[in-house]
Amino acid sequence: MPTILAIESSCDDTSAAILRGDRLLSNVIASQDVHRQYGGVVPELASRAHQQSIIPVVDTAIRKAGIDKKEIDAVAFTRGPGLLGSLLVGVSFAKSFALASGIPLIEVNHLQAHVLSHFIKETDDSDVPQSPFICLLVSGGHTQIILLKSHFEMEILGSTIDDAAGEAIDKAAKIMDLGYPGGPIIDRLAKDGDPLKFHFAEPHIPELNYSFSGIKTSFLYFLRDQLAQNPDFVAENQADLCASIQHTIVSFLLKKLTKAMNKTGIRQVAIAGGVSANSYLRENLVQLGKKHSWKVFLPKKQFCTDNAAMVGIAGYFKYLNGDFADISLPPYTR
Ligand code: KG4
Ligand code: ZN
């Protein structure tokens, strides 16, 4: 059973994990708080923070796994997509580590890693999906409905034509001046609100595709009109506004997901990516699963947002296929 060191540095989380086979031994994530004051990720600051964190994070992951670094058989790393300066830190570290240790390198696609996070085993009897299954990948950069035929055979059934769902939630939070990243804040505030209090129109997009820029604009214009009459409108209606915008986005996500399930006849469904941490999405998907007799897979919170454990599991499957990377590979941003 190979022992794999995995590195993730595509955006604003520096993460390292150790896996033995498909079993997770450690998963360390250093989030970068520096971006909060700017209301979004500042790429130059992200690469600098990765540079500061990468060695301590890897060191901690090895220590927490209780292994010696000589036991590591391969290094898996996120090659892309992501921010170039951020990716370069992880890619360069992975190459140096592999070269110094005389072990192979494995390149991993960040989106595949999010989907494959469902196969990480924390115990021997962790329940994992059986292919084929449908996965809704929802993050700050992506919104896709994916059909997983096998570990690396993925077909994109639908995709956003503009903003990602997480991006729309973050922008709604920014409009209300709630802070960054807005997803977890809206999730928390929405718990005390009425999801049906305000109505925001859902766009008509064909097939299994999504669009979120219209929802964001309708939210912006609605608030602009209300604030013109009552400058305290946001403060007085915060929870209801959060609950209503969250409801609009989650209902739209689930409507297309249901369409995909019905169209394919598949009965196992999973969600992945940062927005899959959303409690309203999780609760509603579980309800929907009961109604339609689907087996629903919700990732643990630590595997929703960016983490190296998911890179490690993708790396393990590639290791089994003998799919190793050349030392000269550059990162890719898209
Ligand atoms: O997967 P991720 O960490 O990074 C990308 O690859 O984009 O996703 C980050 C996104 C952000 O938009 C963030 O607001 C959102 O995930 N997010 C949430 C929650 N936690 C994170 N959105 C809604 N509810 C949450 N609890
Ligand atoms: Zn991600």
Coordinates of C-alpha atoms and ligand atoms in Angstrom, one line a residue:
M1 CA 0.0 0.0 0.0
P2 CA 1.7 3.2 -1.1
T3 CA 2.2 6.2 1.3
I4 CA 1.4 9.4 -0.5
L5 CA 2.2 13.0 0.4
A6 CA -0.4 15.3 -1.2
I7 CA -0.1 19.1 -1.7
E8 CA -2.9 21.6 -2.5
S9 CA -2.1 25.3 -3.1
S10 CA -4.4 26.3 -6.0
C11 CA -6.1 29.3 -4.3
D12 CA -6.0 30.6 -0.7
D13 CA -5.6 27.4 1.4
T14 CA -2.2 25.8 1.9
S15 CA -2.8 22.1 2.6
A16 CA -0.8 18.9 2.9
A17 CA -2.1 15.4 3.6
I18 CA -0.7 11.9 4.1
L19 CA -2.6 8.8 2.8
R20 CA -1.7 5.2 3.1
G21 CA -3.6 3.6 0.2
D22 CA -7.1 5.2 0.4
R23 CA -6.8 5.7 4.2
L24 CA -6.3 9.2 5.4
L25 CA -3.5 9.6 8.0
S26 CA -3.5 13.4 8.2
N27 CA -4.9 16.5 6.5
V28 CA -3.5 19.9 7.5
I29 CA -5.0 23.1 6.2
A30 CA -3.7 26.6 6.7
S31 CA -6.3 29.1 5.6
Q32 CA -5.1 32.6 4.7
D33 CA -6.9 35.3 6.7
V34 CA -5.0 38.1 5.0
H35 CA -7.7 38.3 2.2
R36 CA -10.6 39.1 4.5
Q37 CA -9.8 42.8 4.7
Y38 CA -9.8 43.0 0.9
G39 CA -13.2 41.2 0.5
G40 CA -11.6 38.6 -1.9
V41 CA -8.5 36.7 -2.7
V42 CA -5.5 38.9 -3.6
P43 CA -3.3 36.6 -5.8
E44 CA 0.1 38.2 -4.8
L45 CA -0.7 37.9 -1.1
A46 CA -1.9 34.3 -1.6
S47 CA 1.4 33.2 -3.2
R48 CA 3.4 34.9 -0.4
A49 CA 1.3 33.2 2.3
H50 CA 1.7 29.8 0.6
Q51 CA 5.5 30.4 0.5
Q52 CA 5.4 31.0 4.3
S53 CA 3.1 28.1 5.1
I54 CA 4.1 25.3 2.9
I55 CA 7.0 23.9 4.9
P56 CA 5.4 24.0 8.3
V57 CA 2.1 22.6 6.9
V58 CA 3.9 19.6 5.3
D59 CA 6.0 19.1 8.4
T60 CA 2.9 19.0 10.6
A61 CA 1.1 16.6 8.2
I62 CA 4.0 14.2 8.4
R63 CA 4.2 14.4 12.1
K64 CA 0.4 14.0 12.6
A65 CA 0.4 11.0 10.4
G66 CA 3.0 9.4 12.7
I67 CA 5.3 8.4 9.8
D68 CA 8.9 9.1 8.8
K69 CA 9.4 11.1 5.6
K70 CA 11.5 8.2 4.2
E71 CA 8.2 6.1 4.1
I72 CA 6.7 8.4 1.5
D73 CA 6.4 6.6 -1.9
A74 CA 5.1 9.4 -4.1
V75 CA 4.1 13.1 -4.1
A76 CA 0.7 14.1 -5.5
F77 CA 0.1 17.8 -6.2
T78 CA -2.6 20.1 -7.7
R79 CA -1.4 21.1 -11.1
G80 CA -4.5 23.3 -11.9
P81 CA -6.8 25.0 -12.4
G82 CA -6.1 27.8 -10.0
L83 CA -4.0 31.0 -9.5
L84 CA -0.7 30.7 -11.2
G85 CA 1.4 32.2 -8.3
S86 CA -0.3 30.0 -5.8
L87 CA 0.0 26.8 -7.9
L88 CA 3.7 27.5 -8.5
V89 CA 4.5 27.3 -4.8
G90 CA 2.9 23.8 -4.4
V91 CA 4.1 22.5 -7.7
S92 CA 7.7 23.6 -7.0
F93 CA 7.6 22.2 -3.5
A94 CA 6.3 18.9 -4.8
K95 CA 9.0 18.6 -7.5
S96 CA 11.8 19.5 -5.1
F97 CA 10.5 17.0 -2.5
A98 CA 10.2 14.2 -5.1
L99 CA 13.6 14.9 -6.6
A100 CA 15.3 15.0 -3.2
S101 CA 13.6 11.8 -2.1
G102 CA 14.0 9.9 -5.4
I103 CA 10.2 9.2 -5.6
P104 CA 7.6 9.7 -8.4
L105 CA 5.4 12.7 -8.9
I106 CA 1.6 12.6 -9.6
E107 CA -0.2 15.6 -11.1
V108 CA -3.8 16.1 -10.0
N109 CA -6.7 18.1 -11.5
H110 CA -8.3 20.2 -8.7
L111 CA -11.9 19.6 -9.9
Q112 CA -11.4 15.8 -10.2
A113 CA -9.9 15.9 -6.7
H114 CA -13.1 17.6 -5.3
V115 CA -15.3 14.9 -6.9
L116 CA -12.9 12.0 -5.8
S117 CA -13.0 13.3 -2.2
H118 CA -15.9 10.9 -1.7
F119 CA -13.5 8.0 -1.8
I120 CA -11.3 9.1 1.1
K121 CA -11.5 6.6 3.9
E122 CA -11.1 7.6 7.4
T123 CA -11.9 4.1 8.7
D124 CA -11.9 0.7 7.0
D125 CA -15.7 0.6 6.7
S126 CA -16.2 4.2 5.4
D127 CA -19.1 4.1 3.0
V128 CA -18.1 5.3 -0.5
P129 CA -20.2 5.7 -3.7
Q130 CA -20.3 3.1 -6.4
S131 CA -19.8 4.2 -10.0
P132 CA -21.8 5.4 -11.8
F133 CA -22.9 8.3 -9.7
I134 CA -23.8 11.9 -10.2
C135 CA -21.8 14.7 -8.4
L136 CA -22.8 18.3 -8.1
L137 CA -19.5 20.2 -7.9
V138 CA -20.2 23.6 -6.4
S139 CA -17.4 25.9 -5.3
G140 CA -16.3 29.5 -5.6
G141 CA -15.0 28.9 -9.1
H142 CA -17.1 26.1 -10.5
T143 CA -20.7 24.8 -10.7
Q144 CA -21.0 21.6 -12.7
I145 CA -23.1 18.4 -12.8
I146 CA -20.8 15.6 -13.4
L147 CA -21.5 11.9 -14.3
L148 CA -18.8 9.7 -12.8
K149 CA -18.5 6.5 -14.8
S150 CA -15.2 5.4 -13.1
H151 CA -12.6 7.2 -11.1
F152 CA -11.2 9.2 -14.0
E153 CA -14.0 8.8 -16.5
M154 CA -16.1 11.9 -15.9
E155 CA -18.7 13.4 -18.2
I156 CA -19.8 17.0 -17.6
L157 CA -23.6 17.0 -18.0
G158 CA -24.1 20.6 -17.2
S159 CA -22.2 23.7 -16.2
T160 CA -22.7 27.4 -15.3
I161 CA -22.6 29.7 -18.3
D162 CA -21.4 32.6 -16.1
D163 CA -20.7 32.9 -12.4
A164 CA -20.2 30.0 -10.1
A165 CA -22.8 29.4 -7.2
G166 CA -20.2 30.2 -4.5
E167 CA -19.2 33.4 -6.4
A168 CA -22.9 34.5 -6.4
I169 CA -23.2 33.8 -2.7
D170 CA -20.0 35.7 -1.9
K171 CA -21.2 38.6 -4.0
A172 CA -24.6 38.7 -2.3
A173 CA -22.7 38.8 1.1
K174 CA -20.5 41.6 -0.3
I175 CA -23.5 43.7 -1.4
M176 CA -24.9 43.3 2.2
D177 CA -21.4 44.2 3.6
L178 CA -21.3 40.9 5.6
G179 CA -17.6 40.0 5.1
Y180 CA -15.6 37.5 3.1
P181 CA -15.9 34.6 2.3
G182 CA -19.7 35.2 2.4
G183 CA -20.8 31.6 2.0
P184 CA -20.4 30.5 5.7
I185 CA -21.7 33.9 6.9
I186 CA -24.9 33.7 4.9
D187 CA -25.3 30.0 5.9
R188 CA -25.1 31.0 9.6
L189 CA -27.3 34.1 9.4
A190 CA -29.9 32.4 7.2
K191 CA -30.8 29.9 10.0
D192 CA -32.9 32.7 11.7
G193 CA -34.5 33.9 8.5
D194 CA -37.5 33.1 6.3
P195 CA -36.4 31.5 3.0
L196 CA -39.6 32.6 1.3
K197 CA -39.8 36.2 2.5
F198 CA -38.2 37.7 -0.6
H199 CA -38.4 36.3 -4.1
F200 CA -35.6 36.5 -6.6
A201 CA -36.3 35.3 -10.1
E202 CA -34.6 32.1 -11.3
P203 CA -33.2 32.3 -14.8
H204 CA -34.4 30.1 -17.6
I205 CA -31.4 28.2 -18.8
P206 CA -31.7 25.2 -21.1
E207 CA -30.8 21.6 -20.3
L208 CA -28.7 21.0 -17.2
N209 CA -26.8 24.3 -17.3
Y210 CA -26.8 27.0 -14.7
S211 CA -26.5 30.8 -14.6
F212 CA -26.0 32.9 -11.5
S213 CA -25.2 36.4 -12.7
G214 CA -28.9 37.3 -13.1
I215 CA -29.8 36.2 -9.6
K216 CA -27.0 38.4 -8.3
T217 CA -28.1 41.4 -10.3
S218 CA -31.8 41.0 -9.3
F219 CA -30.6 40.9 -5.7
L220 CA -28.5 44.0 -6.2
Y221 CA -31.4 46.0 -7.8
F222 CA -33.9 44.8 -5.3
L223 CA -31.7 46.1 -2.4
R224 CA -31.0 49.3 -4.2
D225 CA -34.7 50.0 -4.5
Q226 CA -35.4 49.1 -0.9
L227 CA -32.5 51.1 0.4
A228 CA -33.7 54.2 -1.4
Q229 CA -36.9 54.0 0.7
N230 CA -35.3 52.7 3.9
P231 CA -31.6 53.1 4.6
D232 CA -31.8 50.5 7.3
F233 CA -33.4 47.9 5.1
V234 CA -30.5 45.5 5.1
A235 CA -29.8 45.7 8.8
E236 CA -33.5 45.2 9.6
N237 CA -34.0 42.2 7.2
Q238 CA -30.5 40.6 7.3
A239 CA -31.6 37.1 8.3
D240 CA -34.5 37.0 5.8
L241 CA -32.4 38.4 3.0
C242 CA -29.7 35.7 3.7
A243 CA -32.3 32.9 3.9
S244 CA -34.1 34.1 0.7
I245 CA -31.0 34.4 -1.5
Q246 CA -29.7 31.1 -0.2
H247 CA -33.0 29.5 -0.9
T248 CA -33.1 30.9 -4.5
I249 CA -29.6 29.5 -5.2
V250 CA -30.0 26.2 -3.5
S251 CA -33.4 25.5 -5.1
F252 CA -32.0 26.2 -8.5
L253 CA -29.0 23.9 -7.9
L254 CA -31.3 21.1 -6.8
K255 CA -33.8 21.6 -9.6
K256 CA -31.2 20.9 -12.2
L257 CA -29.6 18.1 -10.2
T258 CA -33.0 16.4 -10.0
K259 CA -33.4 16.8 -13.7
A260 CA -30.0 15.1 -14.2
M261 CA -30.9 12.2 -11.9
N262 CA -34.2 11.7 -13.7
K263 CA -32.5 11.9 -17.1
T264 CA -29.8 9.4 -16.3
G265 CA -31.8 7.1 -14.0
I266 CA -28.8 7.0 -11.6
R267 CA -29.8 6.6 -8.0
Q268 CA -26.6 7.7 -6.2
V269 CA -25.8 11.4 -5.8
A270 CA -23.0 13.3 -4.2
I271 CA -22.1 17.0 -3.7
A272 CA -18.5 18.4 -3.5
G273 CA -16.7 21.7 -3.4
G274 CA -16.9 24.6 -0.9
V275 CA -20.6 25.3 -1.3
S276 CA -21.3 21.6 -0.4
A277 CA -20.6 22.7 3.2
N278 CA -23.8 24.7 3.0
S279 CA -26.3 23.4 5.6
Y280 CA -29.4 24.4 3.7
L281 CA -28.1 22.6 0.6
R282 CA -27.2 19.5 2.6
E283 CA -30.6 19.3 4.4
N284 CA -32.6 19.8 1.3
L285 CA -30.6 17.2 -0.7
V286 CA -31.1 14.7 2.1
Q287 CA -34.9 15.4 1.9
L288 CA -34.9 15.1 -1.8
G289 CA -32.9 11.8 -1.6
K290 CA -35.6 10.4 0.8
K291 CA -38.4 11.4 -1.6
H292 CA -36.7 9.9 -4.7
S293 CA -35.0 7.0 -2.9
W294 CA -31.5 8.2 -3.9
K295 CA -28.4 7.3 -1.9
V296 CA -27.0 10.7 -0.9
F297 CA -23.3 11.3 -0.2
L298 CA -22.4 14.4 1.7
P299 CA -18.7 15.2 2.2
K300 CA -17.4 15.8 5.7
K301 CA -16.9 19.6 6.2
Q302 CA -13.1 19.3 6.1
F303 CA -13.3 17.8 2.6
C304 CA -15.7 20.4 1.1
T305 CA -13.4 23.4 0.9
D306 CA -9.9 23.1 -0.6
N307 CA -7.8 20.4 1.1
A308 CA -5.0 18.1 0.2
A309 CA -6.7 14.9 1.3
M310 CA -8.8 15.0 -1.9
V311 CA -5.6 15.5 -3.9
G312 CA -4.1 12.5 -2.1
I313 CA -7.0 10.2 -3.0
A314 CA -6.9 11.2 -6.7
G315 CA -3.1 10.7 -6.5
Y316 CA -3.6 7.2 -5.0
F317 CA -5.8 6.1 -7.9
K318 CA -3.3 7.5 -10.4
Y319 CA -0.5 5.7 -8.6
L320 CA -2.4 2.4 -9.0
N321 CA -2.6 3.2 -12.8
G322 CA 1.1 3.9 -12.9
D323 CA 0.2 7.4 -14.1
F324 CA 3.2 9.5 -13.0
A325 CA 4.1 13.1 -14.0
D326 CA 7.2 14.4 -15.6
I327 CA 9.4 16.7 -13.5
S328 CA 9.2 19.5 -16.1
L329 CA 5.4 19.8 -16.0
P330 CA 4.2 23.4 -15.6
P331 CA 1.0 24.3 -13.7
Y332 CA -2.2 25.3 -15.6
T333 CA -4.6 28.0 -14.6
R334 CA -7.7 26.9 -16.5
Ligands
KG4_1 O1 -13.9 24.7 -3.0 P1 -13.6 26.1 -2.4 O2 -12.9 26.1 -1.1 O3 -12.6 26.9 -3.4 C1 -12.8 26.9 -4.8 O4 -12.3 25.9 -5.4 O5 -13.5 27.8 -5.2 O6 -14.9 26.9 -2.4 C2 -15.0 28.2 -1.8 C3 -16.4 28.7 -1.9 C4 -16.6 30.1 -1.5 O7 -17.4 30.8 -2.5 C5 -17.3 30.1 -0.2 O8 -18.1 31.2 0.1 C6 -18.1 28.8 -0.3 O9 -17.3 27.9 -1.0 N1 -18.6 28.2 0.9 C7 -19.9 28.2 1.3 C8 -19.9 27.6 2.6 N2 -18.6 27.3 3.0 C9 -17.8 27.7 1.9 N3 -21.0 28.6 0.7 C10 -22.2 28.4 1.3 N4 -22.3 27.9 2.6 C11 -21.2 27.5 3.2 N5 -21.3 26.9 4.5
ZN2 ZN -11.7 24.0 -4.8

